[in-house]
Short mmCIF file of C-alpha atoms in Angstrom, two decimals:
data_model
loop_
_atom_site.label_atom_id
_atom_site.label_comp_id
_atom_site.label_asym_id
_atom_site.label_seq_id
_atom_site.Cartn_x
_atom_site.Cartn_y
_atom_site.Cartn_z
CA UNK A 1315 0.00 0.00 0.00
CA UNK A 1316 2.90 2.44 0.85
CA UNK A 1317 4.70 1.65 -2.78
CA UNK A 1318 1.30 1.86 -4.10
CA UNK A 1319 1.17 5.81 -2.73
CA UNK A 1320 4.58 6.79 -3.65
CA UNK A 1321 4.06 5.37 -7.20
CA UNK A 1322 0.90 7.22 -7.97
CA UNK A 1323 3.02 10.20 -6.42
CA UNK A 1324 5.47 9.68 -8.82
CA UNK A 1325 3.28 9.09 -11.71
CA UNK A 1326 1.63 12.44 -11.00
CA UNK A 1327 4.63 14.10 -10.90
CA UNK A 1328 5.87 12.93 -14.18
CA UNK A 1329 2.58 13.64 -16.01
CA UNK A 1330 2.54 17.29 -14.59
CA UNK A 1331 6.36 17.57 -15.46
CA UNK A 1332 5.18 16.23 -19.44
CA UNK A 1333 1.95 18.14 -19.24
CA UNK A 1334 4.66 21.20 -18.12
CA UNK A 1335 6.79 20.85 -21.42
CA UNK A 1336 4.17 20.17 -23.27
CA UNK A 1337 2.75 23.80 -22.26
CA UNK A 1338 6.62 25.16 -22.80
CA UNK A 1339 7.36 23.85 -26.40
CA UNK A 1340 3.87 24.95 -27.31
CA UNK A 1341 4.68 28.35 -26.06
CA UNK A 1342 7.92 28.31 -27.57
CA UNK A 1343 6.82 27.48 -30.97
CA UNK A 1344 4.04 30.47 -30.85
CA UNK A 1345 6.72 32.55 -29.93
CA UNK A 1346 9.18 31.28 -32.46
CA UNK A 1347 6.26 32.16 -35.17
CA UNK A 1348 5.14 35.29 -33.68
CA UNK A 1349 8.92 36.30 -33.89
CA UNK A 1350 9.13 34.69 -37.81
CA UNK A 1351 5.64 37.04 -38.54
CA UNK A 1352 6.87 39.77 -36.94
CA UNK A 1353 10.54 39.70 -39.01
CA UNK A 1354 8.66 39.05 -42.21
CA UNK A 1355 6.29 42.41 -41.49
CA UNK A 1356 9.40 44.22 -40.32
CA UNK A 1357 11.36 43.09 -43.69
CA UNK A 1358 8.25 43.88 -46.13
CA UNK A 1359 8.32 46.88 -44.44
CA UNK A 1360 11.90 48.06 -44.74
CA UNK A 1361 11.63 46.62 -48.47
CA UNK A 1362 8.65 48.60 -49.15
CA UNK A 1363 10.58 51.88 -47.14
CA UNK A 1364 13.54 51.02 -49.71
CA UNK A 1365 11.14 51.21 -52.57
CA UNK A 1366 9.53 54.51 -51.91
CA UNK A 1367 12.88 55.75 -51.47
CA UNK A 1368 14.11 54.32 -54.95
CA UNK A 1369 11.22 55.99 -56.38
CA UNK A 1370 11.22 59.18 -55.25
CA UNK A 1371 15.25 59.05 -56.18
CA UNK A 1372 13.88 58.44 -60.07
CA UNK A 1373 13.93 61.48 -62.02
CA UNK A 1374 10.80 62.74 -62.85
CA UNK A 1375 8.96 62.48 -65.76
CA UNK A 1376 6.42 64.79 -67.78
CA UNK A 1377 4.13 61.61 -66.91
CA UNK A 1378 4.83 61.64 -62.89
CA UNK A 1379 3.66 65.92 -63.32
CA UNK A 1380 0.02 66.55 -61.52
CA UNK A 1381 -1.46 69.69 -62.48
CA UNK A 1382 -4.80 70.63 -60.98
CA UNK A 1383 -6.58 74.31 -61.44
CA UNK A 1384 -6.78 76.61 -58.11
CA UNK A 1385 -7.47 80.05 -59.69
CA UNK A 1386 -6.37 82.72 -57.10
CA UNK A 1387 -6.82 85.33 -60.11
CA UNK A 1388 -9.60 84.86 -62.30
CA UNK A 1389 -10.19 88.19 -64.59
CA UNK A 1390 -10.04 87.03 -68.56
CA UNK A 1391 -9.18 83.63 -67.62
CA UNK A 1392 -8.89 81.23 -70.72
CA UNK A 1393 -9.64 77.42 -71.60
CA UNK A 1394 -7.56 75.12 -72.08
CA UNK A 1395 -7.93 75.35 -75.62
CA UNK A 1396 -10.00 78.37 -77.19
CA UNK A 1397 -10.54 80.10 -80.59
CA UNK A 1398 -8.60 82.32 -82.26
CA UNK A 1399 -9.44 83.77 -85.41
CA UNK A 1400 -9.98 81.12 -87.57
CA UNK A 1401 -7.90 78.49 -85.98
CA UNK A 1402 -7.36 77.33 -81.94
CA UNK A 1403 -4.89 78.55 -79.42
CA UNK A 1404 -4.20 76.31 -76.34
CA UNK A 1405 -2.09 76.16 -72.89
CA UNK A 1406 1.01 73.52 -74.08
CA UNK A 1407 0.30 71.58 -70.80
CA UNK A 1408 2.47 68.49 -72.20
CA UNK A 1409 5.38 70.66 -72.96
CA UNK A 1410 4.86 72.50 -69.52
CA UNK A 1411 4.62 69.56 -67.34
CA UNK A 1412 8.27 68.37 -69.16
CA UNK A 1413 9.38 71.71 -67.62
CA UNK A 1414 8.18 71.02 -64.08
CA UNK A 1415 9.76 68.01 -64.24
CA UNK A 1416 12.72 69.54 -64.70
CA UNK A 1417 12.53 71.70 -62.33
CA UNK A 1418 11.73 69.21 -59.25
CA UNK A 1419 14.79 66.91 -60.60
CA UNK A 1420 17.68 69.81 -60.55
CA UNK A 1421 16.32 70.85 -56.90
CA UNK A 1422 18.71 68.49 -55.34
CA UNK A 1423 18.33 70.16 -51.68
CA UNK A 1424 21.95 71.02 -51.05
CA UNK A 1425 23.39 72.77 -54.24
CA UNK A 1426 24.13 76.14 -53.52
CA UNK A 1427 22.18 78.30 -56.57
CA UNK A 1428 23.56 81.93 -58.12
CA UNK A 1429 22.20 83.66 -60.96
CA UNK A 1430 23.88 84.97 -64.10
CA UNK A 1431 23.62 88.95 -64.01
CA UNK A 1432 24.98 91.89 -66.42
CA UNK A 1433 21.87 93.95 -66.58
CA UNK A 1434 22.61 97.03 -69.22
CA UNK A 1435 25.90 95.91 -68.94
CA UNK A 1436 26.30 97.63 -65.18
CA UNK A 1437 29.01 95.06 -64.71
CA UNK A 1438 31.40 95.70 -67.42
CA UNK A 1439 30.91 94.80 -70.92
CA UNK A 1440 32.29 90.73 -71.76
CA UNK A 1441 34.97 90.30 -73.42
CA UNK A 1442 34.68 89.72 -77.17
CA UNK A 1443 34.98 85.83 -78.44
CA UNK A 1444 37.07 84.65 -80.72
CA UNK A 1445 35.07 84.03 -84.25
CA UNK A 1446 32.20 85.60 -83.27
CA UNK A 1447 29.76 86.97 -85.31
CA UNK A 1448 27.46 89.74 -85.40
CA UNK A 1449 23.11 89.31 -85.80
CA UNK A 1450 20.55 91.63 -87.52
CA UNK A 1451 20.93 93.71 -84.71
CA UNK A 1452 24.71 94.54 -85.21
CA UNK A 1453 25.50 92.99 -82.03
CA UNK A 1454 28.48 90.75 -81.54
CA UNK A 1455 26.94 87.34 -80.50
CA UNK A 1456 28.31 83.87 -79.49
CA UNK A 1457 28.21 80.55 -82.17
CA UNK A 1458 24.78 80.11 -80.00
CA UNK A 1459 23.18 82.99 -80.64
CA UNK A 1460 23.62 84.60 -77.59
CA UNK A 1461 24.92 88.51 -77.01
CA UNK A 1462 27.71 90.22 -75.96
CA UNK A 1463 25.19 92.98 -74.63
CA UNK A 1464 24.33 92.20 -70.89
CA UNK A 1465 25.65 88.84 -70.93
CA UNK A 1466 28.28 87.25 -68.65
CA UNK A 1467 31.53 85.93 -70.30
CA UNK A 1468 31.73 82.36 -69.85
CA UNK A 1469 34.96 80.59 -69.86
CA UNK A 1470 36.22 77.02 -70.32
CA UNK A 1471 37.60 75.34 -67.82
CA UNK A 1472 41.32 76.39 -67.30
CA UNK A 1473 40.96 78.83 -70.27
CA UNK A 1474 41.78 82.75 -69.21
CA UNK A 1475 41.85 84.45 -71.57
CA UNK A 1476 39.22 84.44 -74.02
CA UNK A 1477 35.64 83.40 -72.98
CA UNK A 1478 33.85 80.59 -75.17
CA UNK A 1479 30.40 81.55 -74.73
CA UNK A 1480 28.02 84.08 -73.60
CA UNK A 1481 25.72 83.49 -70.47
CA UNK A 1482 22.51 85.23 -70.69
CA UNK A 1483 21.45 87.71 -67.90
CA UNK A 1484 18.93 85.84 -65.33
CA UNK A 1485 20.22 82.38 -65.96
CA UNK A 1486 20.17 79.71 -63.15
CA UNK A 1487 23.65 78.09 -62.25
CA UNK A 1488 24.66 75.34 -59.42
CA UNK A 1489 27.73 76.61 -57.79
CA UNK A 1490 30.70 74.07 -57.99
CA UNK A 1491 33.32 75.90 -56.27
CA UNK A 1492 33.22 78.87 -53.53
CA UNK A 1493 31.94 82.29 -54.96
CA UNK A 1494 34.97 83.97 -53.10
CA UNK A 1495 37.30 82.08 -55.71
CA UNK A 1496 37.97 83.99 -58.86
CA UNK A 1497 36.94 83.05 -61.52
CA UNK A 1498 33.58 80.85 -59.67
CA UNK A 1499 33.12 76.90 -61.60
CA UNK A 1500 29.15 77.07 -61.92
CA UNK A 1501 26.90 74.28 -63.55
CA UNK A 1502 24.67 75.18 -66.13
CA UNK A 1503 21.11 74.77 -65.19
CA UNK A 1504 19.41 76.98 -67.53
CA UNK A 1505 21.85 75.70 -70.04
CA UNK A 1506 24.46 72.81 -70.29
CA UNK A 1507 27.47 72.71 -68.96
CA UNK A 1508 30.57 73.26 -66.77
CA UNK A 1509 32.03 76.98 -67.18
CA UNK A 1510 33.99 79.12 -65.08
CA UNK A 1511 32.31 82.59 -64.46
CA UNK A 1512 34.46 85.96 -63.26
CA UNK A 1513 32.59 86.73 -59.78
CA UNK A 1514 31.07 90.04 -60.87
CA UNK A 1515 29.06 88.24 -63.19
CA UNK A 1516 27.39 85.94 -60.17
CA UNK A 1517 24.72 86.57 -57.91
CA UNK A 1518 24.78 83.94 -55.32
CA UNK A 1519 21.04 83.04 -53.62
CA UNK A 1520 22.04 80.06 -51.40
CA UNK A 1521 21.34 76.88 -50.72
CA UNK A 1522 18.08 77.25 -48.75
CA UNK A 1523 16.12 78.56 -51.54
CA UNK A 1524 12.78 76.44 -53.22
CA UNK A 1525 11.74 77.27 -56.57
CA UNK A 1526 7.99 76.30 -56.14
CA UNK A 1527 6.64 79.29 -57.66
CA UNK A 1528 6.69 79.10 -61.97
CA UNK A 1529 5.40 81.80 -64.46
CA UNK A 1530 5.25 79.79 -68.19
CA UNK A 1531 5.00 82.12 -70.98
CA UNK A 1532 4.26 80.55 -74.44
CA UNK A 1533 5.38 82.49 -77.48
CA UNK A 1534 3.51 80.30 -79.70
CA UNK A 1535 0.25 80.65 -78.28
CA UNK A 1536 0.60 83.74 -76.81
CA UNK A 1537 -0.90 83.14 -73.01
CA UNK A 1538 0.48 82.98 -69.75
CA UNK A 1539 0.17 80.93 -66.55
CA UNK A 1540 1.18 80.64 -62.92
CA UNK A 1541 1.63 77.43 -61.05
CA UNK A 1542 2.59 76.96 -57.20
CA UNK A 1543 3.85 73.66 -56.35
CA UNK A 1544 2.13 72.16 -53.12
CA UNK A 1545 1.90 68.84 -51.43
CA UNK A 1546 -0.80 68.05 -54.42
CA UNK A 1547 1.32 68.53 -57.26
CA UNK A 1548 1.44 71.68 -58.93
CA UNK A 1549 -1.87 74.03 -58.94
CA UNK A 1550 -2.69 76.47 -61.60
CA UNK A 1551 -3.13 79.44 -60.48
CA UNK A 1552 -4.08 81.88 -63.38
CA UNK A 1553 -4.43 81.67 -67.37
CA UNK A 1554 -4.66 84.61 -69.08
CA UNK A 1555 -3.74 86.06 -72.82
CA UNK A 1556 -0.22 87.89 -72.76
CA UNK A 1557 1.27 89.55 -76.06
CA UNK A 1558 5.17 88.94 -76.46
CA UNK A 1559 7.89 90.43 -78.14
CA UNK A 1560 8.48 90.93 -81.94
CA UNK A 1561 11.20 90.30 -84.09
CA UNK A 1562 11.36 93.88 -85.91
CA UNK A 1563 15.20 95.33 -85.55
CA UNK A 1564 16.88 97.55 -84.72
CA UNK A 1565 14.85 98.11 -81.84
CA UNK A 1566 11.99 95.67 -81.05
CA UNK A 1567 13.12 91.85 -79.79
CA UNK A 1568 11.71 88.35 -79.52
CA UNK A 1569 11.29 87.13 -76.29
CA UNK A 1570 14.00 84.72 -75.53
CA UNK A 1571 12.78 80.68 -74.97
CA UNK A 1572 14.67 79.21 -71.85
CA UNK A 1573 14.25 78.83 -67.78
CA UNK A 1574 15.28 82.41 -66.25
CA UNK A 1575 14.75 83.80 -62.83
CA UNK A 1576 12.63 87.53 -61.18
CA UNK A 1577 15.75 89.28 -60.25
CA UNK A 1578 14.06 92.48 -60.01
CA UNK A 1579 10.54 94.66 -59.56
CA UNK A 1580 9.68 98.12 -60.32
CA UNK A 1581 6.06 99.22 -59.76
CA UNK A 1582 6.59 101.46 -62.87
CA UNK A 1583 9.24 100.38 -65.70
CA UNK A 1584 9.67 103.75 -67.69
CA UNK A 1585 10.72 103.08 -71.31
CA UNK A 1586 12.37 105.51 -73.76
CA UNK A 1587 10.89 106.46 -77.31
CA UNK A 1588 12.72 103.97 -80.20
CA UNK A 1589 16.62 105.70 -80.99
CA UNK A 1590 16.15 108.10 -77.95
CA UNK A 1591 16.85 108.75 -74.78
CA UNK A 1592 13.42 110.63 -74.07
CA UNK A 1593 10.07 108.84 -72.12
CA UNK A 1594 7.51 108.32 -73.54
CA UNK A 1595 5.73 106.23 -71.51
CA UNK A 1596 5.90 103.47 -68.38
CA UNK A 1597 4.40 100.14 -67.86
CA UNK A 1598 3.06 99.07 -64.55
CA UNK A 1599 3.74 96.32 -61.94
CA UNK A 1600 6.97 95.16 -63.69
CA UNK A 1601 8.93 92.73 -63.27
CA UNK A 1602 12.22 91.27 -64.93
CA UNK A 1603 13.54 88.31 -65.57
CA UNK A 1604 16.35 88.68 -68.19
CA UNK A 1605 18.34 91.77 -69.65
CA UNK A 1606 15.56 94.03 -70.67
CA UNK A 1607 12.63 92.12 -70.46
CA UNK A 1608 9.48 92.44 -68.18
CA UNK A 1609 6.39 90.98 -67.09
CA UNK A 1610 4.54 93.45 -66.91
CA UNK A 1611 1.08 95.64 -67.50
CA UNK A 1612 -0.55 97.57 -70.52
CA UNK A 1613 1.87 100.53 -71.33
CA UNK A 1614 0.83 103.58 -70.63
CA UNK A 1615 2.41 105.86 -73.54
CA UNK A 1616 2.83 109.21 -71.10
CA UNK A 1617 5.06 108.88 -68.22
CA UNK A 1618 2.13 110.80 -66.16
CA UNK A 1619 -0.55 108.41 -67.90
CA UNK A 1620 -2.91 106.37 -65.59
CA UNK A 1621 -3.21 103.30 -65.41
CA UNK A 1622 -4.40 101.13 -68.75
CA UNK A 1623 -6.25 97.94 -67.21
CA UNK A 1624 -6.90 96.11 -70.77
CA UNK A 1625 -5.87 96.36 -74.18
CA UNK A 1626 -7.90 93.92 -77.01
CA UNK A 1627 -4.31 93.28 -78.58
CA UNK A 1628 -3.65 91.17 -75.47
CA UNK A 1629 -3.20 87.46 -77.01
CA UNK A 1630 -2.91 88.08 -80.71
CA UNK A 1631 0.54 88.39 -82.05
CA UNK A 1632 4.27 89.93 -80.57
CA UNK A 1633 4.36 92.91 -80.33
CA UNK A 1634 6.37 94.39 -77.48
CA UNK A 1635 10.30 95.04 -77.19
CA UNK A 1636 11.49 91.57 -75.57
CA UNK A 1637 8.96 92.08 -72.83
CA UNK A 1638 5.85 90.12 -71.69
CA UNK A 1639 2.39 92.40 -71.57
CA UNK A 1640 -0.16 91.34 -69.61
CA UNK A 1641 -3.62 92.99 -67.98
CA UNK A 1642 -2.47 95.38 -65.97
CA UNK A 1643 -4.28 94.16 -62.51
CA UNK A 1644 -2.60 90.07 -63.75
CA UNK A 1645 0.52 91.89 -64.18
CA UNK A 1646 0.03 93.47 -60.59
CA UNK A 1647 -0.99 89.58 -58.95
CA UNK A 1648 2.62 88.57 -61.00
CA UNK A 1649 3.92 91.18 -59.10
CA UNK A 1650 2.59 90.65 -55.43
CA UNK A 1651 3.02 86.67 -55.83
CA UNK A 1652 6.27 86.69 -57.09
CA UNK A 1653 10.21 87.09 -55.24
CA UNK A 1654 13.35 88.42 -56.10
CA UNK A 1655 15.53 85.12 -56.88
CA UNK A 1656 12.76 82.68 -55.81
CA UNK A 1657 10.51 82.33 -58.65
CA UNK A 1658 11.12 81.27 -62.29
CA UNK A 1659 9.95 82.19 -65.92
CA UNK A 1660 9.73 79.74 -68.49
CA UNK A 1661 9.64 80.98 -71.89
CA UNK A 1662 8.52 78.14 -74.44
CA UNK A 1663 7.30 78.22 -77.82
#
């Protein structure tokens, strides 16, 4: 009877003690999947983390552009496509959203940005080119096309003495050495290329700067835009007819295709009668982008004139001197929205 007690003890004891591991291996093979789910969620994760950051890392394409329409101004505001005469005129959206892209894939977050400047020439005349040659205009220009006249000398690399080419007034470069070295190695990004620039030709901006505001002119159709970019894409924020400038020398000029930046605003841009040096008149709510040429209002031919608000040659064909007219209150919201050396023009055609 006593070995019958101690064995049932014993047998008790053993089947708690199997019962015990049984419990324990269980437990130990949740928690060996719980751990293999939890390092599959945490790797899917990380993989997914990797390929967000891959994509955003992808250039951008005219395809990956979202434009929606957020009119802020909305005086004279066109269609997308609308009649003129006896054909159509329309906003180039394909051919603007190829811009944009561009612009979101040179914004790199760290270059440090200047701006080409030689406005009238105010700092010193560039040096002449070797084999240049000379337009309708009877300006010396550079195998591009580009003038002497308000440009900035552009040298190759290691070359002193002669520039190559001419860099246009209001063009965007990427600095590539420090603007207190002389001459300053910039990166083209309104044009292609690595030049060295003499430092009185450079207006440095920074690295902090965001271009997120864009004004797209389009010589072709003759109309104008504004875009903000935003967490949504980029958001239209006016469309209205514009007149551009005319190819008629020795005076009048086209205005120039190409990505420039506002350096510059004058609530009243007085302009001199052709071959003179007298007013004759101003335009309002001005404001430049390259050399000689404004956005800007109807001009007002008396330099005591009010105000012009419309004029019904607004949208037909060039014909100001380089500049961009506008309605004079759309030329005043250009004006107000719009900062020194943080907002581009786009000229296309």
């Amino acid at each position: 009877m006593k070995y019958s007690h101690i064995t049932s003890i014993l047998l008790y004891s053993i089947l708690v003690s199997a019962l015990f591991i049984s419990c324990q291996d269980g437990q130990s093979k949740n928690n060996r999947q719980d751990n293999k789910t939890k390092h599959t969620a945490d790797s899917l994760a990380e993989i997914k983390k990797k390929e967000i950051e891959i994509e955003k890392s992808k250039p951008k394409k005219a395809e990956d552009i979202e434009i929606s329409k957020d009119l802020q101004y909305d005086k004279y505001t066109l269609e997308d496509t609308y009649p003129y005469k006896d054909t159509v005129r329309h906003f180039q959206w394909d051919k603007i959203k190829e811009r944009l892209a561009f612009v979101e894939n040179f914004q790199d977050g760290k270059s440090v940005y200047g701006v080409l400047q030689n406005y009238q020439n105010s700092n010193g005349e560039a040096p002449t080119i070797s084999n240049f040659k000379r337009d309708v205009y009877k300006r010396v220009t550079d195998s591009l096309g580009t003038e002497r006249y308000q440009a900035a000398p552009l040298y190759s690399d290691g070359e002193t003495k002669l520039p190559t080419i001419y860099g246009k007034d209001g063009w965007l470069v990427k600095l590539q050495s420090s603007d207190t070295l002389e001459p300053v190695k910039v990166e083209g990004v309104s044009f292609n290329g690595v030049w060295e620039v003499p430092k009185k030709y450079l207006k440095t901006i920074g690295d902090s700067v965001i271009f997120d505001k864009v004004i797209v002119v389009d010589v072709t159709n003759q109309n104008i835009c504004t875009l903000d970019r935003t967490e949504k894409g980029w958001v239209v924020r006016s469309m209205n007819p514009s007149t551009t400038g005319r190819h008629k020398p020795p005076h009048a000029q086209e205005t120039p295709t190409g990505m420039y930046v506002i350096q510059e605003h004058k609530s009243k841009m007085f302009y001199y009668k052709d071959g003179t040096k007298t007013y004759e008149g101003y335009a309002p709510f001005a404001s430049r982008f390259t050399a000689g040429a404004y956005i800007h209002g109807v001009p007002v031919n008396n330099p005591k004139g009010s105000i012009v608000e419309y004029s019904s040659t607004l949208g037909t064909i060039p014909r100001s001197h380089m500049c961009v007219r506008n309605a004079s209150s759309h030329a005043q919201f250009v004006y107000k929205r719009s900062k020194d050396f943080q907002t581009l023009v786009i000229i296309i055609d």
